[in-house]
Amino acid sequence: MREYLDLRSDTVTRPDEEMRNAMRDAEVGDVVMGDDPTVLRLERMGAELFGKEACLMTVSGTMSNQTAVLSMTGRGEQIIVHDKSHMFNLEVAGLAQISGVQPRTLPAPGGRYDLGELEANLIGTAIQTAPTTLVCMENTFNLNQGLVVEKEHIDQVCELAHGKGVPVYMDGARILNAAAALDMEPDVLCRETDAVSVCLSKALGCPVGSLLAGSAEMIEKARRMRQMLGGGWRQGGVLAAAGIVARPASWR
Ligand SMILES: Cc1ncc(COP(=O)(O)O)c(C=O)c1O
């Protein structure tokens, strides 16, 4: 019988035997009660991977993105997103529906903002304006391209945004691919960003899962927001165990 490789996406993967065994044998508790040891371990590993104070496991990249925006903004504010970004195009208008923010889309060929245009859109509070309170980036820059955004540009965006008191969120669904391509540790690549997410279900073989890392204060808020979105699962250790098996080499 002929066998076919399924190349539709890096999400079309199957957990291997080691991963399935780890899931079966996972030590579990209750995530909502905060005592699932396997989830807590994976979250500690995620914080370390990105050099951030804290980390939260969610079920998907979409949930991490929406949880991040909910935690980092308030209703009626403006956030900057790439016009081709997943957050703007492929999340069922969650930015408007869930967070109630106004997305300001800017062109960003190859995932790179024009810095002058970005600066012009970091708008302050005035009687008629929606203040810009978050800048979002994506790495790798996807929409079926998987382009790597280099650290220099990320740092320039962060410097500009931080200069106006605006934090930067990195949708890093495939940030580990970018880190590998740049031969750079993820914490170095994302050092200047305020928060970053990564998907465990893309190229890493997990059936489900994403990690959102940031400051302790932001993640504490994100934990409540995840709960609101229905992400307060119980014996999540079964899923987190897959993430621990999938960890990149630099994490071992
Ligand atoms: C850049 C980017 N962000 C977020 C997501 C959403 O991830 P999920 O499918 O786990 O919700 C994807 C999915 O492909 C993506 O490519």
PDB file of N, CA and C in Angstrom, residues 106-166:
ATOM      1  N   LEU A 106      -1.694  47.858  10.041  1.00  0.00           N
ATOM      2  CA  LEU A 106      -0.626  48.505   9.268  1.00  0.00           C
ATOM      3  C   LEU A 106      -0.007  47.460   8.346  1.00  0.00           C
ATOM      4  N   PRO A 107       0.378  47.869   7.146  1.00  0.00           N
ATOM      5  CA  PRO A 107       1.083  46.905   6.294  1.00  0.00           C
ATOM      6  C   PRO A 107       2.426  46.557   6.920  1.00  0.00           C
ATOM      7  N   ALA A 108       2.813  45.323   6.783  1.00  0.00           N
ATOM      8  CA  ALA A 108       4.103  44.916   7.354  1.00  0.00           C
ATOM      9  C   ALA A 108       4.685  43.816   6.477  1.00  0.00           C
ATOM     10  N   PRO A 109       5.221  44.192   5.322  1.00  0.00           N
ATOM     11  CA  PRO A 109       5.775  43.169   4.428  1.00  0.00           C
ATOM     12  C   PRO A 109       6.850  42.356   5.149  1.00  0.00           C
ATOM     13  N   GLY A 110       6.720  41.052   5.066  1.00  0.00           N
ATOM     14  CA  GLY A 110       7.705  40.189   5.732  1.00  0.00           C
ATOM     15  C   GLY A 110       7.637  40.269   7.246  1.00  0.00           C
ATOM     16  N   GLY A 111       6.551  40.845   7.776  1.00  0.00           N
ATOM     17  CA  GLY A 111       6.410  40.938   9.232  1.00  0.00           C
ATOM     18  C   GLY A 111       7.080  42.164   9.816  1.00  0.00           C
ATOM     19  N   ARG A 112       7.532  43.082   8.947  1.00  0.00           N
ATOM     20  CA  ARG A 112       8.265  44.257   9.432  1.00  0.00           C
ATOM     21  C   ARG A 112       7.427  45.517   9.249  1.00  0.00           C
ATOM     22  N   TYR A 113       7.230  46.210  10.338  1.00  0.00           N
ATOM     23  CA  TYR A 113       6.521  47.488  10.264  1.00  0.00           C
ATOM     24  C   TYR A 113       7.439  48.554   9.684  1.00  0.00           C
ATOM     25  N   ASP A 114       6.817  49.536   9.034  1.00  0.00           N
ATOM     26  CA  ASP A 114       7.559  50.754   8.715  1.00  0.00           C
ATOM     27  C   ASP A 114       7.596  51.559  10.019  1.00  0.00           C
ATOM     28  N   LEU A 115       8.786  51.844  10.502  1.00  0.00           N
ATOM     29  CA  LEU A 115       8.891  52.417  11.851  1.00  0.00           C
ATOM     30  C   LEU A 115       8.266  53.813  11.940  1.00  0.00           C
ATOM     31  N   GLY A 116       8.378  54.591  10.854  1.00  0.00           N
ATOM     32  CA  GLY A 116       7.771  55.928  10.846  1.00  0.00           C
ATOM     33  C   GLY A 116       6.253  55.828  10.930  1.00  0.00           C
ATOM     34  N   GLU A 117       5.699  54.884  10.168  1.00  0.00           N
ATOM     35  CA  GLU A 117       4.245  54.702  10.172  1.00  0.00           C
ATOM     36  C   GLU A 117       3.775  54.186  11.536  1.00  0.00           C
ATOM     37  N   LEU A 118       4.572  53.298  12.095  1.00  0.00           N
ATOM     38  CA  LEU A 118       4.229  52.766  13.423  1.00  0.00           C
ATOM     39  C   LEU A 118       4.193  53.902  14.437  1.00  0.00           C
ATOM     40  N   GLU A 119       5.221  54.718  14.409  1.00  0.00           N
ATOM     41  CA  GLU A 119       5.308  55.827  15.375  1.00  0.00           C
ATOM     42  C   GLU A 119       4.096  56.762  15.235  1.00  0.00           C
ATOM     43  N   ALA A 120       3.717  57.015  13.981  1.00  0.00           N
ATOM     44  CA  ALA A 120       2.591  57.936  13.746  1.00  0.00           C
ATOM     45  C   ALA A 120       1.282  57.377  14.289  1.00  0.00           C
ATOM     46  N   ASN A 121       1.245  56.054  14.477  1.00  0.00           N
ATOM     47  CA  ASN A 121       0.002  55.434  14.949  1.00  0.00           C
ATOM     48  C   ASN A 121       0.018  55.087  16.433  1.00  0.00           C
ATOM     49  N   LEU A 122       1.063  55.495  17.109  1.00  0.00           N
ATOM     50  CA  LEU A 122       1.083  55.347  18.570  1.00  0.00           C
ATOM     51  C   LEU A 122       0.388  56.579  19.147  1.00  0.00           C
ATOM     52  N   ILE A 123      -0.912  56.507  19.152  1.00  0.00           N
ATOM     53  CA  ILE A 123      -1.739  57.682  19.437  1.00  0.00           C
ATOM     54  C   ILE A 123      -2.018  57.800  20.937  1.00  0.00           C
ATOM     55  N   GLY A 124      -1.935  58.995  21.446  1.00  0.00           N
ATOM     56  CA  GLY A 124      -2.216  59.229  22.869  1.00  0.00           C
ATOM     57  C   GLY A 124      -3.702  59.475  23.114  1.00  0.00           C
ATOM     58  N   THR A 125      -4.032  59.697  24.355  1.00  0.00           N
ATOM     59  CA  THR A 125      -5.425  59.943  24.714  1.00  0.00           C
ATOM     60  C   THR A 125      -5.776  61.403  24.471  1.00  0.00           C
ATOM     61  N   ALA A 126      -6.846  61.615  23.706  1.00  0.00           N
ATOM     62  CA  ALA A 126      -7.409  62.950  23.532  1.00  0.00           C
ATOM     63  C   ALA A 126      -8.920  62.772  23.464  1.00  0.00           C
ATOM     64  N   ILE A 127      -9.646  63.861  23.414  1.00  0.00           N
ATOM     65  CA  ILE A 127     -11.103  63.742  23.493  1.00  0.00           C
ATOM     66  C   ILE A 127     -11.687  62.848  22.399  1.00  0.00           C
ATOM     67  N   GLN A 128     -11.066  62.857  21.209  1.00  0.00           N
ATOM     68  CA  GLN A 128     -11.659  62.101  20.098  1.00  0.00           C
ATOM     69  C   GLN A 128     -10.929  60.799  19.760  1.00  0.00           C
ATOM     70  N   THR A 129      -9.862  60.493  20.441  1.00  0.00           N
ATOM     71  CA  THR A 129      -9.035  59.358  19.985  1.00  0.00           C
ATOM     72  C   THR A 129      -9.176  58.112  20.861  1.00  0.00           C
ATOM     73  N   ALA A 130      -8.885  56.999  20.221  1.00  0.00           N
ATOM     74  CA  ALA A 130      -8.733  55.740  20.957  1.00  0.00           C
ATOM     75  C   ALA A 130      -7.232  55.557  21.158  1.00  0.00           C
ATOM     76  N   PRO A 131      -6.747  55.650  22.390  1.00  0.00           N
ATOM     77  CA  PRO A 131      -5.295  55.563  22.577  1.00  0.00           C
ATOM     78  C   PRO A 131      -4.739  54.198  22.204  1.00  0.00           C
ATOM     79  N   THR A 132      -3.530  54.219  21.618  1.00  0.00           N
ATOM     80  CA  THR A 132      -2.869  52.946  21.290  1.00  0.00           C
ATOM     81  C   THR A 132      -2.277  52.379  22.568  1.00  0.00           C
ATOM     82  N   THR A 133      -2.684  51.164  22.915  1.00  0.00           N
ATOM     83  CA  THR A 133      -2.181  50.592  24.169  1.00  0.00           C
ATOM     84  C   THR A 133      -1.480  49.244  23.972  1.00  0.00           C
ATOM     85  N   LEU A 134      -1.373  48.804  22.718  1.00  0.00           N
ATOM     86  CA  LEU A 134      -0.644  47.554  22.471  1.00  0.00           C
ATOM     87  C   LEU A 134      -0.177  47.509  21.022  1.00  0.00           C
ATOM     88  N   VAL A 135       1.042  47.025  20.836  1.00  0.00           N
ATOM     89  CA  VAL A 135       1.545  46.744  19.482  1.00  0.00           C
ATOM     90  C   VAL A 135       1.758  45.233  19.390  1.00  0.00           C
ATOM     91  N   CYS A 136       1.209  44.623  18.343  1.00  0.00           N
ATOM     92  CA  CYS A 136       1.344  43.174  18.171  1.00  0.00           C
ATOM     93  C   CYS A 136       2.262  42.857  17.006  1.00  0.00           C
ATOM     94  N   MET A 137       3.032  41.814  17.179  1.00  0.00           N
ATOM     95  CA  MET A 137       3.913  41.326  16.117  1.00  0.00           C
ATOM     96  C   MET A 137       3.653  39.837  15.918  1.00  0.00           C
ATOM     97  N   GLU A 138       4.230  39.272  14.873  1.00  0.00           N
ATOM     98  CA  GLU A 138       4.056  37.838  14.598  1.00  0.00           C
ATOM     99  C   GLU A 138       5.386  37.291  14.083  1.00  0.00           C
ATOM    100  N   ASN A 139       5.828  36.167  14.665  1.00  0.00           N
ATOM    101  CA  ASN A 139       7.096  35.573  14.243  1.00  0.00           C
ATOM    102  C   ASN A 139       7.066  34.064  14.507  1.00  0.00           C
ATOM    103  N   THR A 140       7.198  33.198  13.493  1.00  0.00           N
ATOM    104  CA  THR A 140       7.365  33.604  12.130  1.00  0.00           C
ATOM    105  C   THR A 140       6.103  34.284  11.615  1.00  0.00           C
ATOM    106  N   PHE A 141       6.310  35.137  10.630  1.00  0.00           N
ATOM    107  CA  PHE A 141       5.205  35.855  10.015  1.00  0.00           C
ATOM    108  C   PHE A 141       4.574  34.893   9.022  1.00  0.00           C
ATOM    109  N   ASN A 142       3.305  34.610   9.263  1.00  0.00           N
ATOM    110  CA  ASN A 142       2.788  33.408   8.623  1.00  0.00           C
ATOM    111  C   ASN A 142       1.992  33.647   7.348  1.00  0.00           C
ATOM    112  N   LEU A 143       0.678  33.522   7.445  1.00  0.00           N
ATOM    113  CA  LEU A 143      -0.187  33.460   6.265  1.00  0.00           C
ATOM    114  C   LEU A 143       0.472  32.627   5.152  1.00  0.00           C
ATOM    115  N   ASN A 144       0.840  31.433   5.563  1.00  0.00           N
ATOM    116  CA  ASN A 144       1.429  30.419   4.688  1.00  0.00           C
ATOM    117  C   ASN A 144       2.811  30.771   4.137  1.00  0.00           C
ATOM    118  N   GLN A 145       3.479  31.729   4.770  1.00  0.00           N
ATOM    119  CA  GLN A 145       4.825  32.075   4.299  1.00  0.00           C
ATOM    120  C   GLN A 145       5.910  31.643   5.279  1.00  0.00           C
ATOM    121  N   GLY A 146       5.660  31.796   6.569  1.00  0.00           N
ATOM    122  CA  GLY A 146       6.644  31.377   7.564  1.00  0.00           C
ATOM    123  C   GLY A 146       7.925  32.185   7.526  1.00  0.00           C
ATOM    124  N   LEU A 147       7.789  33.498   7.326  1.00  0.00           N
ATOM    125  CA  LEU A 147       8.990  34.339   7.222  1.00  0.00           C
ATOM    126  C   LEU A 147       9.533  34.701   8.605  1.00  0.00           C
ATOM    127  N   VAL A 148      10.842  34.722   8.705  1.00  0.00           N
ATOM    128  CA  VAL A 148      11.494  34.996   9.989  1.00  0.00           C
ATOM    129  C   VAL A 148      11.691  36.504  10.163  1.00  0.00           C
ATOM    130  N   VAL A 149      11.265  37.022  11.298  1.00  0.00           N
ATOM    131  CA  VAL A 149      11.508  38.432  11.618  1.00  0.00           C
ATOM    132  C   VAL A 149      12.708  38.479  12.561  1.00  0.00           C
ATOM    133  N   GLU A 150      13.717  39.219  12.174  1.00  0.00           N
ATOM    134  CA  GLU A 150      14.960  39.188  12.941  1.00  0.00           C
ATOM    135  C   GLU A 150      14.872  40.059  14.199  1.00  0.00           C
ATOM    136  N   LYS A 151      15.753  39.736  15.146  1.00  0.00           N
ATOM    137  CA  LYS A 151      15.737  40.415  16.453  1.00  0.00           C
ATOM    138  C   LYS A 151      15.881  41.930  16.319  1.00  0.00           C
ATOM    139  N   GLU A 152      16.695  42.350  15.387  1.00  0.00           N
ATOM    140  CA  GLU A 152      16.944  43.795  15.247  1.00  0.00           C
ATOM    141  C   GLU A 152      15.629  44.562  15.043  1.00  0.00           C
ATOM    142  N   HIS A 153      14.759  44.026  14.198  1.00  0.00           N
ATOM    143  CA  HIS A 153      13.487  44.718  13.949  1.00  0.00           C
ATOM    144  C   HIS A 153      12.572  44.640  15.175  1.00  0.00           C
ATOM    145  N   ILE A 154      12.551  43.478  15.814  1.00  0.00           N
ATOM    146  CA  ILE A 154      11.713  43.338  17.026  1.00  0.00           C
ATOM    147  C   ILE A 154      12.161  44.376  18.055  1.00  0.00           C
ATOM    148  N   ASP A 155      13.461  44.491  18.244  1.00  0.00           N
ATOM    149  CA  ASP A 155      13.995  45.433  19.240  1.00  0.00           C
ATOM    150  C   ASP A 155      13.672  46.880  18.864  1.00  0.00           C
ATOM    151  N   GLN A 156      13.718  47.185  17.560  1.00  0.00           N
ATOM    152  CA  GLN A 156      13.398  48.563  17.132  1.00  0.00           C
ATOM    153  C   GLN A 156      11.931  48.892  17.432  1.00  0.00           C
ATOM    154  N   VAL A 157      11.046  47.929  17.149  1.00  0.00           N
ATOM    155  CA  VAL A 157       9.613  48.131  17.414  1.00  0.00           C
ATOM    156  C   VAL A 157       9.397  48.315  18.919  1.00  0.00           C
ATOM    157  N   CYS A 158      10.057  47.480  19.709  1.00  0.00           N
ATOM    158  CA  CYS A 158       9.894  47.565  21.169  1.00  0.00           C
ATOM    159  C   CYS A 158      10.399  48.914  21.684  1.00  0.00           C
ATOM    160  N   GLU A 159      11.526  49.349  21.173  1.00  0.00           N
ATOM    161  CA  GLU A 159      12.091  50.618  21.641  1.00  0.00           C
ATOM    162  C   GLU A 159      11.132  51.776  21.357  1.00  0.00           C
ATOM    163  N   LEU A 160      10.586  51.752  20.149  1.00  0.00           N
ATOM    164  CA  LEU A 160       9.651  52.805  19.738  1.00  0.00           C
ATOM    165  C   LEU A 160       8.394  52.779  20.607  1.00  0.00           C
ATOM    166  N   ALA A 161       7.805  51.588  20.737  1.00  0.00           N
ATOM    167  CA  ALA A 161       6.556  51.452  21.501  1.00  0.00           C
ATOM    168  C   ALA A 161       6.793  51.774  22.970  1.00  0.00           C
ATOM    169  N   HIS A 162       7.844  51.220  23.546  1.00  0.00           N
ATOM    170  CA  HIS A 162       8.118  51.450  24.967  1.00  0.00           C
ATOM    171  C   HIS A 162       8.378  52.928  25.239  1.00  0.00           C
ATOM    172  N   GLY A 163       8.970  53.594  24.263  1.00  0.00           N
ATOM    173  CA  GLY A 163       9.229  55.039  24.414  1.00  0.00           C
ATOM    174  C   GLY A 163       7.941  55.822  24.620  1.00  0.00           C
ATOM    175  N   LYS A 164       6.829  55.265  24.133  1.00  0.00           N
ATOM    176  CA  LYS A 164       5.519  55.915  24.326  1.00  0.00           C
ATOM    177  C   LYS A 164       4.695  55.179  25.384  1.00  0.00           C
ATOM    178  N   GLY A 165       5.358  54.316  26.129  1.00  0.00           N
ATOM    179  CA  GLY A 165       4.666  53.601  27.214  1.00  0.00           C
ATOM    180  C   GLY A 165       3.734  52.501  26.725  1.00  0.00           C
ATOM    181  N   VAL A 166       3.956  52.014  25.503  1.00  0.00           N
ATOM    182  CA  VAL A 166       3.058  50.998  24.929  1.00  0.00           C
ATOM    183  C   VAL A 166       3.771  49.630  24.918  1.00  0.00           C
TER     184      VAL A 166
END
